[in-house]
Coordinates of C-alpha atoms in Angstrom, one line a residue:
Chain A
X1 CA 124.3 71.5 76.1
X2 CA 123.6 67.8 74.5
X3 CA 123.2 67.5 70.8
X4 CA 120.7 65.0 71.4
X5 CA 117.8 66.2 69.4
X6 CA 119.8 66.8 66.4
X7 CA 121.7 63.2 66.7
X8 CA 120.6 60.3 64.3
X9 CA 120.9 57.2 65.1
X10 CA 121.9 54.8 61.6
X11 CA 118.8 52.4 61.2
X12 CA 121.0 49.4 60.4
X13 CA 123.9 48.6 63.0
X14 CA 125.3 45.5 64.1
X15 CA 124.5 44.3 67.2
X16 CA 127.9 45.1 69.2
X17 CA 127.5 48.8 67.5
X18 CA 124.0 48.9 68.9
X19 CA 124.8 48.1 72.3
X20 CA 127.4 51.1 72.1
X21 CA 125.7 53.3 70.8
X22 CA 122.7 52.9 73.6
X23 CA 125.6 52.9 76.5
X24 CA 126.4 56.1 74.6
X25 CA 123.1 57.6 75.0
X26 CA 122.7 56.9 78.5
X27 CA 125.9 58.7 79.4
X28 CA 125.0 61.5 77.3
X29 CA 121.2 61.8 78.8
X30 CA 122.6 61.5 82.2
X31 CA 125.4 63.7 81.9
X32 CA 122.3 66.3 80.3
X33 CA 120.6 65.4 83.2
X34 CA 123.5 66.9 85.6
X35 CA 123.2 70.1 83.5
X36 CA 119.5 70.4 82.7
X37 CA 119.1 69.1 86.9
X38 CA 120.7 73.0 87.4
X39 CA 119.1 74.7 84.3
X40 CA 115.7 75.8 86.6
X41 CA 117.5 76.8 89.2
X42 CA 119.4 79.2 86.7
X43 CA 116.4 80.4 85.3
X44 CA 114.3 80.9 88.2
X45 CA 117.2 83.2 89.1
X46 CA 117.3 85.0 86.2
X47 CA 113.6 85.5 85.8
X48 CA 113.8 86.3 89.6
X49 CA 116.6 89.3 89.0
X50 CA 114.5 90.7 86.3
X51 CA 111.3 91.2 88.4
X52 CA 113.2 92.3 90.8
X53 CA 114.1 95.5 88.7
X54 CA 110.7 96.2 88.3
X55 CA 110.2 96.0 91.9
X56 CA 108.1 92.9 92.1
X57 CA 110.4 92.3 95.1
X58 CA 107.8 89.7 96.2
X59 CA 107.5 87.7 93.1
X60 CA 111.1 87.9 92.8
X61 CA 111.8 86.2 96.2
X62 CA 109.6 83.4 95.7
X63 CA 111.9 82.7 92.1
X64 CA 114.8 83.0 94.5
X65 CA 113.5 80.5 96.9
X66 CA 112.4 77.6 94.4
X67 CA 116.0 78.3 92.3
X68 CA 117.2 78.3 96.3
X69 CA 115.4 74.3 96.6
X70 CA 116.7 73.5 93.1
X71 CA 120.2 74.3 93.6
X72 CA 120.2 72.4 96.9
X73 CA 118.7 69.8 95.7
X74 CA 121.8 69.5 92.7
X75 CA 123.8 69.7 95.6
X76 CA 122.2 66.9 97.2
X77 CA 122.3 64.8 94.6
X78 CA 126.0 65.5 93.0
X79 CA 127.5 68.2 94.8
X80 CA 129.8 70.2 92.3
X81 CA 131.2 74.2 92.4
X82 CA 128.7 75.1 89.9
X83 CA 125.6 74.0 91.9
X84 CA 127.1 75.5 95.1
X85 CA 128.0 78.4 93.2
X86 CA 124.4 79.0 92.5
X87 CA 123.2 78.0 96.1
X88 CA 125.5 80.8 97.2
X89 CA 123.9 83.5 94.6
X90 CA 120.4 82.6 95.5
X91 CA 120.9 82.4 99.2
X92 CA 122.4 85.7 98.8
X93 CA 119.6 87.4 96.9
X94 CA 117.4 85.8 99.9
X95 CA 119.6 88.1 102.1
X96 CA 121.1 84.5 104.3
X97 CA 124.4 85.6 103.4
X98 CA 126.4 83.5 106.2
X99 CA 124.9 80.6 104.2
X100 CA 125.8 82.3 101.1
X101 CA 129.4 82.5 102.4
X102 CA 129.7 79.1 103.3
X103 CA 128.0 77.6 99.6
X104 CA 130.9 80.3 98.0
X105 CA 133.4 78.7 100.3
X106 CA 132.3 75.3 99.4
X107 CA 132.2 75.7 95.4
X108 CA 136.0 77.5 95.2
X109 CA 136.9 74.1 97.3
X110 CA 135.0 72.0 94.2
X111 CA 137.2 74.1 92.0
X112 CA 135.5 77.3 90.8
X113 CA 138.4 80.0 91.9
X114 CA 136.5 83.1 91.8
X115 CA 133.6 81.9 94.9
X116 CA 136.8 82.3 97.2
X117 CA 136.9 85.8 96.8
X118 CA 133.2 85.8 97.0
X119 CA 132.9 84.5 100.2
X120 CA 135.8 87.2 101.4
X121 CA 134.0 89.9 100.3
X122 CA 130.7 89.0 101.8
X123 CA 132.4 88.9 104.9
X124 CA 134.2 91.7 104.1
X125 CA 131.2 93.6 104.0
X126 CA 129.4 92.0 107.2
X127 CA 132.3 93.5 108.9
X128 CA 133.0 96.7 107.6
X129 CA 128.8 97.2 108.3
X130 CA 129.6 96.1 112.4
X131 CA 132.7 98.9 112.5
X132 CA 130.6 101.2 111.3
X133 CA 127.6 100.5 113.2
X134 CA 129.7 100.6 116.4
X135 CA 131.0 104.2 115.9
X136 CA 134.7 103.1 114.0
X137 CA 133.9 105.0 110.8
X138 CA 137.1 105.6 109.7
X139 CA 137.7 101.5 109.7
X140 CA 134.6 101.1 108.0
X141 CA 135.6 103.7 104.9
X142 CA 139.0 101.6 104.5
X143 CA 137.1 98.4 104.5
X144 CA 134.1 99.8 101.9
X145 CA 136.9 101.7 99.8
X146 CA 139.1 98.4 99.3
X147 CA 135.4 96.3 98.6
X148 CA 134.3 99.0 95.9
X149 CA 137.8 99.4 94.2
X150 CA 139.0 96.1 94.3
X151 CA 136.1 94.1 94.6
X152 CA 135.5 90.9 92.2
X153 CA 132.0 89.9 93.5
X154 CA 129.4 92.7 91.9
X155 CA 126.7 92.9 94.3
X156 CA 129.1 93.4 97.6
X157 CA 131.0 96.0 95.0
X158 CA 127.7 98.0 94.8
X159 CA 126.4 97.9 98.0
X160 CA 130.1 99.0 99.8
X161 CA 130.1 101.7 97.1
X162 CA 127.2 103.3 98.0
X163 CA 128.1 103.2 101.6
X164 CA 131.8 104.6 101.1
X165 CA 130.3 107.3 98.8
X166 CA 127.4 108.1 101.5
X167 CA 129.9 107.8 104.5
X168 CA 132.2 110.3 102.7
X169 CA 129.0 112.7 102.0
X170 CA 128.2 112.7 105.5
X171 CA 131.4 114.1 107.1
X172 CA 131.0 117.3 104.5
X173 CA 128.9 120.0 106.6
X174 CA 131.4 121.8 108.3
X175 CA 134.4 121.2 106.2
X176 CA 136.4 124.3 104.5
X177 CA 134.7 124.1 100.7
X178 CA 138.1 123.1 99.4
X179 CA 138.2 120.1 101.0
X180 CA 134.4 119.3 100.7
X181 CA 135.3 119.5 96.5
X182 CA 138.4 117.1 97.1
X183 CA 136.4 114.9 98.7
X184 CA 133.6 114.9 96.2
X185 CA 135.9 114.8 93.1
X186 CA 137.9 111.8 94.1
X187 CA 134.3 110.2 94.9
X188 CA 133.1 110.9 91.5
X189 CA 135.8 109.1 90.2
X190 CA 136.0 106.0 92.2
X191 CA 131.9 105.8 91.0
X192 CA 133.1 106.3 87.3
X193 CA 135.9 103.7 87.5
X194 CA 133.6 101.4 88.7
X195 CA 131.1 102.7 86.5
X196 CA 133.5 102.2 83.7
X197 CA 133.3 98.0 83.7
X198 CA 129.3 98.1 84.5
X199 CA 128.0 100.7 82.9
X200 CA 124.7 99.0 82.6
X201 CA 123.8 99.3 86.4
X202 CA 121.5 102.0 86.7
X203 CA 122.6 102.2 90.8
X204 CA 126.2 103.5 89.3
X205 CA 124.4 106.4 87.9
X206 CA 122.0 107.7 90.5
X207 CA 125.4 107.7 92.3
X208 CA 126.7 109.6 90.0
X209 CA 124.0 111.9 89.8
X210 CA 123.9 112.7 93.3
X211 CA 127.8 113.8 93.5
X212 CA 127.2 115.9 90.2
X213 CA 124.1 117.1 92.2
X214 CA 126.4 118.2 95.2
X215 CA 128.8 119.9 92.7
X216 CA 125.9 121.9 91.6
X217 CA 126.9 120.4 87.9
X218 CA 122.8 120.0 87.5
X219 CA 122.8 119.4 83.6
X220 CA 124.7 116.5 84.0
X221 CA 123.5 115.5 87.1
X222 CA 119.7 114.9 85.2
X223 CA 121.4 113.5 82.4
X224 CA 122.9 110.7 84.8
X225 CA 119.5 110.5 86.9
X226 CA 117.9 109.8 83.3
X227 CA 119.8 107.0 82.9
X228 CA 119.5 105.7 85.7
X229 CA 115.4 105.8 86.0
X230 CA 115.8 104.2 82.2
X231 CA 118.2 101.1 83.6
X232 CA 116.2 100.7 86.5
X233 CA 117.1 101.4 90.3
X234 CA 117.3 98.1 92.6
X235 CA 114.8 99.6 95.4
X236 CA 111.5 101.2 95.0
X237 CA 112.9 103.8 97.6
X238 CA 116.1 104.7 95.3
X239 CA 113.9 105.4 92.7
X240 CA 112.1 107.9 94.4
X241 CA 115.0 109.6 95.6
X242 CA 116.4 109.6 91.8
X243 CA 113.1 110.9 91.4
X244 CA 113.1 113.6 93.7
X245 CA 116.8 114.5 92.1
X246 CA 115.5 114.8 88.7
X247 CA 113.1 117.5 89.8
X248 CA 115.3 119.2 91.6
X249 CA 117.6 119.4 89.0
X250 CA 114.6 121.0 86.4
X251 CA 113.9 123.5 89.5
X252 CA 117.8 124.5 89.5
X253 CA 118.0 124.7 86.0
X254 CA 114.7 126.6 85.4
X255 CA 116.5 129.1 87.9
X256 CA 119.5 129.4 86.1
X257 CA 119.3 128.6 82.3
X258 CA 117.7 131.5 80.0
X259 CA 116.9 131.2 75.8
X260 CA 117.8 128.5 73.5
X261 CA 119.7 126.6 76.1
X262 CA 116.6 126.8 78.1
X263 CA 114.3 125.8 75.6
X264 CA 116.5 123.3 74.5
X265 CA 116.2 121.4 78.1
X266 CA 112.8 122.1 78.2
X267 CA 112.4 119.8 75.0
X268 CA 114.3 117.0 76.1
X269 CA 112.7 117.6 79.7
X270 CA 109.1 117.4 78.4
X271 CA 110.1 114.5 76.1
X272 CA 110.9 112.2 79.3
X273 CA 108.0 113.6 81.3
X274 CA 105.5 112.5 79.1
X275 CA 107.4 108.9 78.6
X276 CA 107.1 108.7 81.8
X277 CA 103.5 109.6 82.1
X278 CA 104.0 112.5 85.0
X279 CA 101.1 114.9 85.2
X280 CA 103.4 117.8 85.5
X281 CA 107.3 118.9 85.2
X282 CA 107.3 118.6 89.2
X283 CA 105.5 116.1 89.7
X284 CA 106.9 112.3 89.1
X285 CA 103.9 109.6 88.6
X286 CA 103.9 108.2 92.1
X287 CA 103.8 111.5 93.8
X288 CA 100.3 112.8 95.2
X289 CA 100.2 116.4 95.5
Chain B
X1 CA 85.3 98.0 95.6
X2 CA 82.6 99.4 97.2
X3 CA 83.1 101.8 100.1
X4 CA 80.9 99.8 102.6
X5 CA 82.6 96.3 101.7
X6 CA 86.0 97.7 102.3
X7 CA 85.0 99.0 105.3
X8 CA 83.8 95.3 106.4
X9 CA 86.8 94.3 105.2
X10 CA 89.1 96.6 107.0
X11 CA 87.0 96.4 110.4
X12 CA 87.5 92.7 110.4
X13 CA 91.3 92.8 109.5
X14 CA 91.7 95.4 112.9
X15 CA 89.7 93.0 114.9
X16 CA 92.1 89.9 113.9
X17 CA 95.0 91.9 114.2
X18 CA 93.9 93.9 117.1
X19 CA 94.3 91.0 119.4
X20 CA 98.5 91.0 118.4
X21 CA 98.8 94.4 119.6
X22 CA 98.6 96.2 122.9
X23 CA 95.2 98.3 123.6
X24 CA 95.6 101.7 122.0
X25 CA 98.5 100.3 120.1
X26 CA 100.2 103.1 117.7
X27 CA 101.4 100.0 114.9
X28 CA 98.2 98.6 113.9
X29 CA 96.4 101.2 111.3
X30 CA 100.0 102.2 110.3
X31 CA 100.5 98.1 109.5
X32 CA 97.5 97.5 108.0
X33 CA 97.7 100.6 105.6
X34 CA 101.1 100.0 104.4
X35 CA 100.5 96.0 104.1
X36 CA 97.9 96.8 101.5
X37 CA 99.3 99.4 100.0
X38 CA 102.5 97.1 99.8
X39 CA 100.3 94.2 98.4
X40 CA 98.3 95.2 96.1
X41 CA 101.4 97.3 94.5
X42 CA 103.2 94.1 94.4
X43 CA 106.5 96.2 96.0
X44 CA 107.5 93.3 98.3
X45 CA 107.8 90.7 101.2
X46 CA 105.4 92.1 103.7
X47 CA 107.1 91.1 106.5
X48 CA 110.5 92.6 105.6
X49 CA 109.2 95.4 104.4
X50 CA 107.6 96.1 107.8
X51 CA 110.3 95.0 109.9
X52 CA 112.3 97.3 107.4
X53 CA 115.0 94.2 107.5
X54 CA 117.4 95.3 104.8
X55 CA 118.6 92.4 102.6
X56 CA 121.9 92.4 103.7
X57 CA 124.2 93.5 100.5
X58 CA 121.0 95.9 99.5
X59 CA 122.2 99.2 97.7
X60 CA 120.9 102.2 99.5
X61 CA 119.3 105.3 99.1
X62 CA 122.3 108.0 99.9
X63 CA 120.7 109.9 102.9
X64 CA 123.5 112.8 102.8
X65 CA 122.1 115.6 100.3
X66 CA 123.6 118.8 99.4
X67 CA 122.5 121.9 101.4
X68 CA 120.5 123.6 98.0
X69 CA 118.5 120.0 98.1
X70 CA 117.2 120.6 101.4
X71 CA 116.0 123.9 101.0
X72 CA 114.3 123.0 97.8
X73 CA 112.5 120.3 99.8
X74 CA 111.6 123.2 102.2
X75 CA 110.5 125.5 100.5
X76 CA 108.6 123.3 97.6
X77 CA 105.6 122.8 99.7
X78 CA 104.0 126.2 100.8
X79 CA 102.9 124.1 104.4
X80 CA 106.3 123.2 105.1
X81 CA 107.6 126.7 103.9
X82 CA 105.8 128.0 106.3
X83 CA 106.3 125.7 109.1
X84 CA 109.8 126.2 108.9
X85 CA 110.1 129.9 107.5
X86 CA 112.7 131.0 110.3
X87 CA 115.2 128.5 109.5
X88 CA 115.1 129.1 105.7
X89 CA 115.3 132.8 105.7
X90 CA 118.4 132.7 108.3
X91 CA 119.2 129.6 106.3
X92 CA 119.7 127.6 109.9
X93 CA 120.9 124.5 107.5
X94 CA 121.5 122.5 110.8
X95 CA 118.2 122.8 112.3
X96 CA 116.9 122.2 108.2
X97 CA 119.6 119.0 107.7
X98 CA 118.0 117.4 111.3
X99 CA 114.3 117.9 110.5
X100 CA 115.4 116.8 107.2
X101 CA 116.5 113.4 108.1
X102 CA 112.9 112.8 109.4
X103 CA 110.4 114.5 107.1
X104 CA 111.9 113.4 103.5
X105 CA 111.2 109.7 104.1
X106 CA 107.8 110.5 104.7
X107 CA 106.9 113.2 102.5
X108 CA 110.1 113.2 99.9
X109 CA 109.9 109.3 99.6
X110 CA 106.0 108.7 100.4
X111 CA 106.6 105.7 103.2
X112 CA 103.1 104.3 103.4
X113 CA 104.1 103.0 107.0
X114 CA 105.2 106.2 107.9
X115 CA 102.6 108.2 106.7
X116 CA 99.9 106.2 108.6
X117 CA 102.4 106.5 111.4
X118 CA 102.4 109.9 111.4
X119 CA 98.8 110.8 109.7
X120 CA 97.7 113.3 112.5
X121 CA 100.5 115.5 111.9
X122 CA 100.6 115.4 108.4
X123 CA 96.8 116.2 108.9
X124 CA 97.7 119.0 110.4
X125 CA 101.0 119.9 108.6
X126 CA 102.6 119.8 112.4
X127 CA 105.8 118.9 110.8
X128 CA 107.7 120.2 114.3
X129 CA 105.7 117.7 116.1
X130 CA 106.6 114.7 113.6
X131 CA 110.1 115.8 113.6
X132 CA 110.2 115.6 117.3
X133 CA 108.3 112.1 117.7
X134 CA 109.9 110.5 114.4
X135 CA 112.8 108.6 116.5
X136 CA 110.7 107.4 119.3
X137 CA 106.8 106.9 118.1
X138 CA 109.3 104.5 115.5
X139 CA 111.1 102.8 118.0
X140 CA 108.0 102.0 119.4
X141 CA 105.8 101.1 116.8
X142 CA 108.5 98.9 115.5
X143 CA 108.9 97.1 119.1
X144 CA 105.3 96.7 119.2
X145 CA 105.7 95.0 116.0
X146 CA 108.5 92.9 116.5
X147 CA 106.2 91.5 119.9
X148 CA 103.3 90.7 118.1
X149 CA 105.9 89.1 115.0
X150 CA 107.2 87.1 118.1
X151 CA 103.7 85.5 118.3
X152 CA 102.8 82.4 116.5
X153 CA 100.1 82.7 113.3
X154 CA 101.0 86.7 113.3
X155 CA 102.9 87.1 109.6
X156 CA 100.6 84.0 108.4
X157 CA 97.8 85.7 109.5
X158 CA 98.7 89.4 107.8
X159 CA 99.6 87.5 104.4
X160 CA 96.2 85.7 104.7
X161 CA 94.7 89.0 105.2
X162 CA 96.9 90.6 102.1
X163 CA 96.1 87.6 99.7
X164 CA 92.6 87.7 100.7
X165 CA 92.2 91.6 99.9
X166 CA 94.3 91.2 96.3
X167 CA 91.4 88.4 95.4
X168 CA 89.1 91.9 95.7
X169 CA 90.4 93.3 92.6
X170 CA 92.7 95.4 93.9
X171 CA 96.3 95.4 92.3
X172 CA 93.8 96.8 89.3
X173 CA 93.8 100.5 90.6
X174 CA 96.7 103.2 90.9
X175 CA 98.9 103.7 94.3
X176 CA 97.2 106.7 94.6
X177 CA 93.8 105.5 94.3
X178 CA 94.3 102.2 96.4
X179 CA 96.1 105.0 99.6
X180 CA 93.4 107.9 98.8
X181 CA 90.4 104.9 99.4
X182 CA 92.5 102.9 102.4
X183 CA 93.3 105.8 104.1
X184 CA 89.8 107.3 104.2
X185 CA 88.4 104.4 105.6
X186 CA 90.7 103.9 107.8
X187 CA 89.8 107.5 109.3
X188 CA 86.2 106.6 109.0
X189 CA 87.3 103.2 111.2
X190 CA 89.4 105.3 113.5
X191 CA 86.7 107.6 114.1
X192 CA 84.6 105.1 114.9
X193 CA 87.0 104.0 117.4
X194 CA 87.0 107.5 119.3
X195 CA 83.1 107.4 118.8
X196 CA 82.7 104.2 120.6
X197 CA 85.1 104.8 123.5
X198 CA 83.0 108.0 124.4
X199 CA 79.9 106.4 124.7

């Protein structure tokens, strides 16, 4: 950031001083322009991210797209890693992600080490998605499993987790119950490992909360689906589903819990209900009965 | 809005968008509910929502739920408790986990595309039927779909349509009241449809 606004300039100076100190202030305004040049693409894709947690998908993609023209147009103009760094983000919140690969590709050869890795994983991902679609499962679960634990670039990390950890739910009908548990443990704490260094994505924990829900651990299971409603979900469709799990868990726990414990989760129950403006215990806002 | 306007409004949209779709076509109210509902509740990019196009590196929903879950879901509604009685009391969890897979987007997750898709048999709580038809009246909404995206003006046209009906006011109301007014019009519309053709 320049210091610009805070700079002034002595009102007596030599001639030769003068002369320097205007060279001086051109260098400094345009090397502010270089910076300020990606500043709205940076903020159109920040402001873009946040609607998108509210699910204002469609406001959000038109941020996306004018931080996209902004970025390209720093690229244009003075290609350096940073601006392709940011091309490659907003391309890849526009879902182009073979151009997203390519701007990654391009910024780690202008210097920025991490985009390399970025541009592996995204392709990573693409084809770990093809295995599975053609039938290779067990490929795909080696390729998702190595993404989600060893993963640098967030949003491929979250997206192969949630297909390891739904791949790995599927293949439990019809396996002995010990096995079904082995499975679910060591998926529970893959999703708290990663958990552990972003515990701020809400994603993590409805995650969470549906392996707790498939260990039948319901109290903890809510207390994950919670947080996750409160951090916000990145689809309108998750949310639902997180939803759905927090009612189920109530029903399960109505079931099962009896006197102060009951009443105790009742309390805290009721509490979120009405900050959530639900007309009933079963019955989250955007459900019509 | 009043009742009759939106009905002027929603006759005119079918008759521009009729002319995308084939005669008889099985897409159109289900695209024109769920592009309004979509709209006016701001939830996203009409056309990928429609064409279901996941963004690429999306999270998703995790479809594999744990066999108390999907009894819950079958026996918290008395219509589908019923419908599916047999199963549940001999607890026939792979007959429940198949039927599953095609009644919780519409009725555990509320797809307004789906719902309009399948609106007669919710009507009618034939949930057999929708679980039967789910895979291919879809496939073939969504091909008739992807023809009349193929054609030029078609997604300018349904934004057009979307922006036109926000200017009405109506990202003011609830999801619930915006579907409970669409959908009642569009049955009125329908209706109107099977009146006409047997004249």
């Amino acid at each position: 950031m320049t210091q610009v606004g805070q700079q002034t300039i002595p009102k007596i100076l030599n001639q030769k001083t003068r002369f320097r100190a205007a060279a001086g202030l051109i260098l400094i305004l345009l090397c502010s322009g270089c910076a300020s040049r990606l500043q709205p693409a940076k903020v159109h894709l920040a402001m873009g991210q946040e609607l998108e947690k509210s699910f204002r998908t469609e406001e959000a993609i038109a941020l996306y797209k004018k931080s996209l023209e902004e970025a390209d147009r720093a690229v244009r103009k003075k290609p350096s890693a940073q601006a392709y760094l940011l091309k490659g983000l907003a391309e890849f919140k526009l879902g182009r992600w073979t151009e997203a690969s390519r701007s990654f590709s391009l910024a780690a050869a202008l210097g920025e080490e991490k985009a390399e890795s970025w541009a592996r994983e995204v392709s990573l991902y693409g084809l770990a998605i093809s295995l599975r679609e053609q039938g290779l499962t067990e490929a795909a679960v080696r390729l998702f499993s190595v993404l989600a634990e060893r993963g640098k670039f967030s949003p491929a990390v979250r997206a192969a987790l949630g297909r390891l950890i739904d791949t790995q739910l599927e293949s439990l009908p019809g396996l002995p119950e010990k096995e079904q548990e082995k499975i679910i443990t060591k998926s529970i704490g893959i999703v708290e490992k990663v958990l552990g260094a972003d515990p701020a994505f809400g994603y993590y924990h409805y995650l969470l909360a549906q392996l707790l829900g498939h260990q039948k651990k319901y109290r903890e299971s809510f207390e994950e689906a919670v947080m996750a409603r409160e951090l916000g979900l990145p689809r309108l469709d998750i949310h639902r589903d997180n939803d759905n799990q927090i009612v189920f868990c109530y029903r399960r726990l109505k079931e099962s819990l009896s006197g102060e414990s009951w009443a105790e989760f009742n309390r805290t129950y009721r509490l979120w209900m009405d900050k959530w403006k639900w007309p009933d215990e079963e019955t989250p806002d955007w459900k019509r009965r | 809005m009043e009742e009759n306007k939106l009905l002027t409004f929603l006759r005119q949209t079918k008759e521009i968008l009729g002319d995308f779709f084939p005669a008889g076509s099985t897409a159109l109210l289900p695209v024109i509910f769920s592009s309004l509902v979509w709209a006016a509740t701001r939830r996203g990019e009409i056309k990928k929502k429609i064409l279901e196009t996941k963004v690429w590196l999306e999270p998703e929903t995790l479809r594999s739920k744990p066999a108390e879950f999907i009894l819950d879901f079958f026996k918290s509604g008395p219509e589908l408790r019923a419908v599916y009685e047999q199963e549940i009391a001999a607890g026939d969890l792979r007959a429940l986990r198949a039927a599953f897979r095609a009644l919780y987007p519409v009725l555990g997750l509320q797809d307004p595309f789906l719902e309009r898709l399948f609106s007669a048999e919710l009507k009618n709580h034939d949930y057999r039927r929708l679980t039967t038809e789910f895979g291919p009246r879809l496939e073939a909404a969504l091909s008739e779909i992807r023809a009349a995206g193929g054609r030029d003006y078609f997604w300018r046209t349904l934004e057009n349509i979307c922006h036109e009906f926000l200017k009405l006011g109506w990202a003011l109301l609830s999801e619930d009241e915006i579907r409970e007014q669409l959908k009642k019009a569009l049955e009125k519309i329908r209706a109107e449809k099977i009146t006409g053709d047997n004249r």
